mmCIF file of C-alpha atoms in Angstrom:
data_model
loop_
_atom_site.group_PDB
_atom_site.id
_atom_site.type_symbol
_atom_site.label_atom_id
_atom_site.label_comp_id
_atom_site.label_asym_id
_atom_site.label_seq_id
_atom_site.Cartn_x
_atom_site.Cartn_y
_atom_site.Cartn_z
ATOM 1 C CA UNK D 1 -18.918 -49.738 81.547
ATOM 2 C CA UNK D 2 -19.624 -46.255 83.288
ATOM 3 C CA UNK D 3 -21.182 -45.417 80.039
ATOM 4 C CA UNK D 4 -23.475 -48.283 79.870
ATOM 5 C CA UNK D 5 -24.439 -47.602 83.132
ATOM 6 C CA UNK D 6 -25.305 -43.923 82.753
ATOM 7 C CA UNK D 7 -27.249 -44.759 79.775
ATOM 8 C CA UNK D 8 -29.304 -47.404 81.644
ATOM 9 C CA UNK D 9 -29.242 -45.798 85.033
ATOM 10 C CA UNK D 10 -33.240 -46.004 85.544
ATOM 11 C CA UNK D 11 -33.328 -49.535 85.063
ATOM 12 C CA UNK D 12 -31.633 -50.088 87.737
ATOM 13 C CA UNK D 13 -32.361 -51.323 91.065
ATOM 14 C CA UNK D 14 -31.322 -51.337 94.436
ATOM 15 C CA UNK D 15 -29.140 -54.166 93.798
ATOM 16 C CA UNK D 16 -27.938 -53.457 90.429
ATOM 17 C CA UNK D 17 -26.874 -50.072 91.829
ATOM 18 C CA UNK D 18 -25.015 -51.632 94.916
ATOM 19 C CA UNK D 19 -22.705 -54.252 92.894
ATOM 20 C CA UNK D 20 -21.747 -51.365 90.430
ATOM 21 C CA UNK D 21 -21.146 -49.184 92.895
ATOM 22 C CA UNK D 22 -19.081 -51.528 95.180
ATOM 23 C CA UNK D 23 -16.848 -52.321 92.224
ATOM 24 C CA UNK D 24 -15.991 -48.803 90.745
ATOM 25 C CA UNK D 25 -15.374 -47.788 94.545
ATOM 26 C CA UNK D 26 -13.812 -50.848 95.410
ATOM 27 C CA UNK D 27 -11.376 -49.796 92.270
ATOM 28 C CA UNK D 28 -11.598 -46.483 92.992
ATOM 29 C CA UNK D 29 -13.147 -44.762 89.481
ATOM 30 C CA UNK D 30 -14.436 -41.885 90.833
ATOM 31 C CA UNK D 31 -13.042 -39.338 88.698
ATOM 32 C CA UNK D 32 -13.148 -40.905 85.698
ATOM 33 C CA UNK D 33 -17.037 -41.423 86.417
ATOM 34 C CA UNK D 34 -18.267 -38.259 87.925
ATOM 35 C CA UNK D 35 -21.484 -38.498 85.310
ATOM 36 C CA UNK D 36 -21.609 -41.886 86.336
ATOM 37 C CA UNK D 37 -22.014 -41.402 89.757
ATOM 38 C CA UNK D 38 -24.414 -38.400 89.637
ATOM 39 C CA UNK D 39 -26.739 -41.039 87.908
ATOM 40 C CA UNK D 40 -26.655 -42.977 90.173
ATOM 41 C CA UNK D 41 -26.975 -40.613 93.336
ATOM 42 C CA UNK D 42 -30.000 -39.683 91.561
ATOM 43 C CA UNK D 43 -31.536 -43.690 91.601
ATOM 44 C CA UNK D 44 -30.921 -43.813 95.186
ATOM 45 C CA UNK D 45 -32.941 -42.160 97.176
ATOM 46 C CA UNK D 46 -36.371 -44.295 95.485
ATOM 47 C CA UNK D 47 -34.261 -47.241 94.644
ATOM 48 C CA UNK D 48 -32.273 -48.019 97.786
ATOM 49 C CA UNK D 49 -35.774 -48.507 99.911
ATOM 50 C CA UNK D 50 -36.467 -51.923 97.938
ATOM 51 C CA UNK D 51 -32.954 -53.305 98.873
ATOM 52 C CA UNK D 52 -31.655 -56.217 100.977
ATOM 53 C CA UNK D 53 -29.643 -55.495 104.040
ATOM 54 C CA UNK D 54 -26.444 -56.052 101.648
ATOM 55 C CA UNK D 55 -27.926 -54.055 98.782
ATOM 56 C CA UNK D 56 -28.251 -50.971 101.170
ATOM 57 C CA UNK D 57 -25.066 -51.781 103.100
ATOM 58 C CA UNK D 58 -22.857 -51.526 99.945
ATOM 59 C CA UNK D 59 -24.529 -48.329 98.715
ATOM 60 C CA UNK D 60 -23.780 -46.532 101.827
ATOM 61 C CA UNK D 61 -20.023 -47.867 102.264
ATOM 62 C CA UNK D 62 -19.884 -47.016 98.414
ATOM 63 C CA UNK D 63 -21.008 -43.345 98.172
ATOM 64 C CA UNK D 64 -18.822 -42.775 101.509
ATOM 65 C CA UNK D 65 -16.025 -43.958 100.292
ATOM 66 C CA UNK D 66 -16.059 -42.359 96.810
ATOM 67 C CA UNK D 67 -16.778 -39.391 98.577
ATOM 68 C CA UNK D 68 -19.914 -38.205 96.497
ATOM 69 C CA UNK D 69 -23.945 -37.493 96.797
ATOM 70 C CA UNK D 70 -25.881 -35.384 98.063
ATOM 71 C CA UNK D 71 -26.892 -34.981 101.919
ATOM 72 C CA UNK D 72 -30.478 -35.879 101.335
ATOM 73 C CA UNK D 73 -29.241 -39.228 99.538
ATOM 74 C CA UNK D 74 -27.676 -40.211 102.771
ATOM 75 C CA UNK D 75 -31.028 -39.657 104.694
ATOM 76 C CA UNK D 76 -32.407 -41.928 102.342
ATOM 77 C CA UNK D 77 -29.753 -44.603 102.989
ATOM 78 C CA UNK D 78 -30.534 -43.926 106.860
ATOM 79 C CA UNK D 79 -34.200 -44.726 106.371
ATOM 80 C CA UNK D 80 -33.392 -47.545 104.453
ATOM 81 C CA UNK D 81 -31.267 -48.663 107.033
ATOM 82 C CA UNK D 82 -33.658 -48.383 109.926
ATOM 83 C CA UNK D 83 -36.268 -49.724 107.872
ATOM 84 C CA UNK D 84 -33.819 -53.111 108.215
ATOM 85 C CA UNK D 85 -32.709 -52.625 111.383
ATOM 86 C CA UNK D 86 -33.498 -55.984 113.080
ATOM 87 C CA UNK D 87 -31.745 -57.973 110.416
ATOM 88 C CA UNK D 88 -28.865 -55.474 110.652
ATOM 89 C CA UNK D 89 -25.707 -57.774 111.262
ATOM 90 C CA UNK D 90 -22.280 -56.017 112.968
ATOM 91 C CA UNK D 91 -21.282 -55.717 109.218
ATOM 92 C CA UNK D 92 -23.668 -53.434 108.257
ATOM 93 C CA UNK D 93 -24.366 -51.339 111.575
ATOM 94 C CA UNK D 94 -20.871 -50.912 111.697
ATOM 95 C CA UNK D 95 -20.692 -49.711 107.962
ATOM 96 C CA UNK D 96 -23.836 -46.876 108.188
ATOM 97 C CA UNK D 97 -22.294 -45.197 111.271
ATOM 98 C CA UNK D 98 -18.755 -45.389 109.283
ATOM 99 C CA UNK D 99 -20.384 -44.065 106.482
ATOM 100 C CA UNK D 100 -21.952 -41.080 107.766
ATOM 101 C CA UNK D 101 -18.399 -40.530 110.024
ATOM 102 C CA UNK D 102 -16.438 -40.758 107.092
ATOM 103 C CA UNK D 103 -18.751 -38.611 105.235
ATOM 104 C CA UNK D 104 -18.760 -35.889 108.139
ATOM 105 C CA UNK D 105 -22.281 -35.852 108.564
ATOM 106 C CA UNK D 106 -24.964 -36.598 111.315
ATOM 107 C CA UNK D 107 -28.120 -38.698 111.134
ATOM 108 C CA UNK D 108 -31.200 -37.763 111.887
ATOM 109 C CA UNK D 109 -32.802 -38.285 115.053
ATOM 110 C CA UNK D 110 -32.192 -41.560 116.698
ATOM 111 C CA UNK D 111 -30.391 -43.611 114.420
ATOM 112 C CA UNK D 112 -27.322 -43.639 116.043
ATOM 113 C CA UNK D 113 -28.812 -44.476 119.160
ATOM 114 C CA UNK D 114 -30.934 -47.090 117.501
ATOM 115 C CA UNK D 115 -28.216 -48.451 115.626
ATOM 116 C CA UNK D 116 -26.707 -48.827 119.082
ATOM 117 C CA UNK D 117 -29.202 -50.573 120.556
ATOM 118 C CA UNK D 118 -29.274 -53.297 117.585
ATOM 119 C CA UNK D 119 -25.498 -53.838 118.027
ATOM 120 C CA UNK D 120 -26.142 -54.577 121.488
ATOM 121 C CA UNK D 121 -28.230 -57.905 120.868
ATOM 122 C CA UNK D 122 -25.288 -59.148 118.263
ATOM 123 C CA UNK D 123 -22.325 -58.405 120.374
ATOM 124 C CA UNK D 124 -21.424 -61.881 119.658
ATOM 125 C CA UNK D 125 -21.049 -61.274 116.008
ATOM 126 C CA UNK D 126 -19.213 -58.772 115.985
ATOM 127 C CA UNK D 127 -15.277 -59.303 114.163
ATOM 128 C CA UNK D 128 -12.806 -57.386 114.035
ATOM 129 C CA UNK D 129 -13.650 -54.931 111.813
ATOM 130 C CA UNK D 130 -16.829 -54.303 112.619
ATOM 131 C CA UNK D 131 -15.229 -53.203 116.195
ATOM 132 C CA UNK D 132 -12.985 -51.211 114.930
ATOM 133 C CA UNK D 133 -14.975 -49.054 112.484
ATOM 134 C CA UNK D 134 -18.513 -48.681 115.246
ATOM 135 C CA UNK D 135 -15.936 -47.291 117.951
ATOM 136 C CA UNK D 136 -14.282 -45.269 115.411
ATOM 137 C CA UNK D 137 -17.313 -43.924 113.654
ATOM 138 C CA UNK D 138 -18.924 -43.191 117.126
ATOM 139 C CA UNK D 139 -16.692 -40.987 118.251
ATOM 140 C CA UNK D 140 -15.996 -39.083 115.464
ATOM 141 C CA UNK D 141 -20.113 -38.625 115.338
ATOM 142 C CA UNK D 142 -19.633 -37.555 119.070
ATOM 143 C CA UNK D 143 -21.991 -40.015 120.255
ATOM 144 C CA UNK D 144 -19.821 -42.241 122.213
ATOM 145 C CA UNK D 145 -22.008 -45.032 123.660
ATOM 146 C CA UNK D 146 -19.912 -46.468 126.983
ATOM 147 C CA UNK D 147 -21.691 -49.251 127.704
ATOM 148 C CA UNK D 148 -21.454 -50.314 124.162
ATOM 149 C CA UNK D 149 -17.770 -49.798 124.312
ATOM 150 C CA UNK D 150 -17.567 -51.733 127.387
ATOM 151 C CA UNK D 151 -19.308 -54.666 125.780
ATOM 152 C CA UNK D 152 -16.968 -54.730 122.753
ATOM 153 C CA UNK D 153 -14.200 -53.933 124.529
ATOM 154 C CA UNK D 154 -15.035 -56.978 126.420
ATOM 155 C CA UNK D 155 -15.722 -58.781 123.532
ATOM 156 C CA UNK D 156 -12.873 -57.905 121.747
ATOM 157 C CA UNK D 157 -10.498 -59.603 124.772
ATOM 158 C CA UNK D 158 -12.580 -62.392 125.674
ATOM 159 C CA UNK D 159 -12.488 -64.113 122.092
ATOM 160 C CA UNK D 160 -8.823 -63.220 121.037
ATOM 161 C CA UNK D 161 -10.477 -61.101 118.401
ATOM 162 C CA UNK D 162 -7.276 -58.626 118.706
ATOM 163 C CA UNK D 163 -5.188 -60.914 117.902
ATOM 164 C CA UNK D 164 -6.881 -61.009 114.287
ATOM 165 C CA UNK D 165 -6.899 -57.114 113.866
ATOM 166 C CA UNK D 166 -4.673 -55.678 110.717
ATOM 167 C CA UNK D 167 -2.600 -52.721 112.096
ATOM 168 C CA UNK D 168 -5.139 -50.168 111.208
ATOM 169 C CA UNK D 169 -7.901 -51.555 113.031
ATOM 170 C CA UNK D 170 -5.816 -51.763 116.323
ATOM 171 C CA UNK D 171 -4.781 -47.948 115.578
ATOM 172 C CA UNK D 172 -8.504 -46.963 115.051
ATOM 173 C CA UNK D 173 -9.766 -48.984 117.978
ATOM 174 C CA UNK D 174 -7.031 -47.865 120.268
ATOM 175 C CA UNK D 175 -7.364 -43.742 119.207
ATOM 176 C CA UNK D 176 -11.077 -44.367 119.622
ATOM 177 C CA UNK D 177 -11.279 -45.314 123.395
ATOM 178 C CA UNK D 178 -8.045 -42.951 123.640
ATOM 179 C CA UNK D 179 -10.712 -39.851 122.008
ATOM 180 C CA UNK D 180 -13.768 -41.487 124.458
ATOM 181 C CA UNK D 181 -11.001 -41.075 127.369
ATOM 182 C CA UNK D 182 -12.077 -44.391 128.142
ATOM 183 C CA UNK D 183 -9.153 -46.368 130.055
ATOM 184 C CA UNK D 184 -10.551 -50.030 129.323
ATOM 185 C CA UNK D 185 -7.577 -51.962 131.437
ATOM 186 C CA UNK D 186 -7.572 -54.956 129.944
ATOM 187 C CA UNK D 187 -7.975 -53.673 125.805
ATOM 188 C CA UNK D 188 -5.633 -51.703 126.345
ATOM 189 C CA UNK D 189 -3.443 -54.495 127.727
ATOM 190 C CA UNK D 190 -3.932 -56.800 124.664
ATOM 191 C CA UNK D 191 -3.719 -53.890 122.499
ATOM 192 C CA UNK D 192 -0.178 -53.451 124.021
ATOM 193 C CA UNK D 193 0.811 -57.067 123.414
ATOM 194 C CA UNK D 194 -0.496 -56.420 119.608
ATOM 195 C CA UNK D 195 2.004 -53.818 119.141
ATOM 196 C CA UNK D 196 4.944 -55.172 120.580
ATOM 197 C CA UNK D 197 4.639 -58.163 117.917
ATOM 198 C CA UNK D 198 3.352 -56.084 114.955
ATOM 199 C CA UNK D 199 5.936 -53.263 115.699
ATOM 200 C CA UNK D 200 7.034 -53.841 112.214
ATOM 201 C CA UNK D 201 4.028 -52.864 110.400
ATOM 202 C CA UNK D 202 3.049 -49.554 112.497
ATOM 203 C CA UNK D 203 4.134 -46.773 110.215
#
């Protein structure tokens, strides 16, 4: 399959490059597919500006989590991303600023802050994931946004959404506003009464 794909790398678009992607990732083939994945680093950066907010979503979280291509592929991805911006659901604003964190790299310019401001008008669709992985990736891009925090942190209690987090998720969120030095009473309350009936599954 790698092979096929290498062979027919330039026939690929932005979507046929995101489902491939997601699945050797997803299974992580990484170093069985090196040549692979140069290929299709090298589609990216023309191919990922005719995606759909998935299509660009997927390539992001799947070069960042294979851990490969280059810097300037990333900036593409950004651009991509901002290009969408107002369709951006918490999914996918979540995932860019998770994949640049993860990836140890910082945007350009203002997309964090504009990635920010998007997540602001979709508060309400945020789940737990998507919580976790924005407060997580903001601080490790030092660019904690308080207010935002505040908002999901709010969130977060007001809909029982911690009560749906897997144990890494609470972890994340609670080192995150730990990092941020941000003493939000009442997460930190729920995120108390998460522990004491997960204890089990904490490592």
């Amino acid at each position: 399959l790698a092979r096929a794909g290498l062979e027919r790398a330039a026939d690929f678009g932005a979507m046929d490059i995101a489902k491939m992607c997601w699945a050797f990732a997803k299974f992580d083939v990484v170093d069985a597919a090196r040549d692979f994945w140069a290929a299709m680093a090298s589609e990216v950066p023309a191919k990922v500006h005719d995606g759909k907010v998935n299509d660009v979503s997927m390539i992001a979280w799947s070069f960042a989590t294979a851990d490969v291509g280059p810097e300037a592929m990333y900036s593409e991805i950004a651009r991509a991303t901002r290009r969408l911006l107002d369709d951006l659901p918490p999914q996918s604003l979540s995932n860019a600023l998770w994949c640049f964190a993860t990836k140890g790299l910082r945007p350009e310019g203002d997309f964090v802050h504009a990635i920010c401001q998007r997540a602001r008008h979709v508060i309400g669709e945020f789940v737990e994931f998507d919580v976790a992985n924005m407060c997580w990736a903001l601080v490790v891009l030092d660019a904690v946004d308080y207010e935002l925090f505040d908002l999901l942190a709010n969130h977060t209690v007001a809909t029982g959404l911690w009560k749906r987090f897997p144990a890494s998720s609470a972890s994340n969120l609670a080192w995150a506003f730990a990092v941020a030095k941000f003493a939000h009473a009442p997460l930190f309350d729920a995120l108390a009464d998460y522990i004491c009936r997960h204890v089990a599954v904490f490592d």
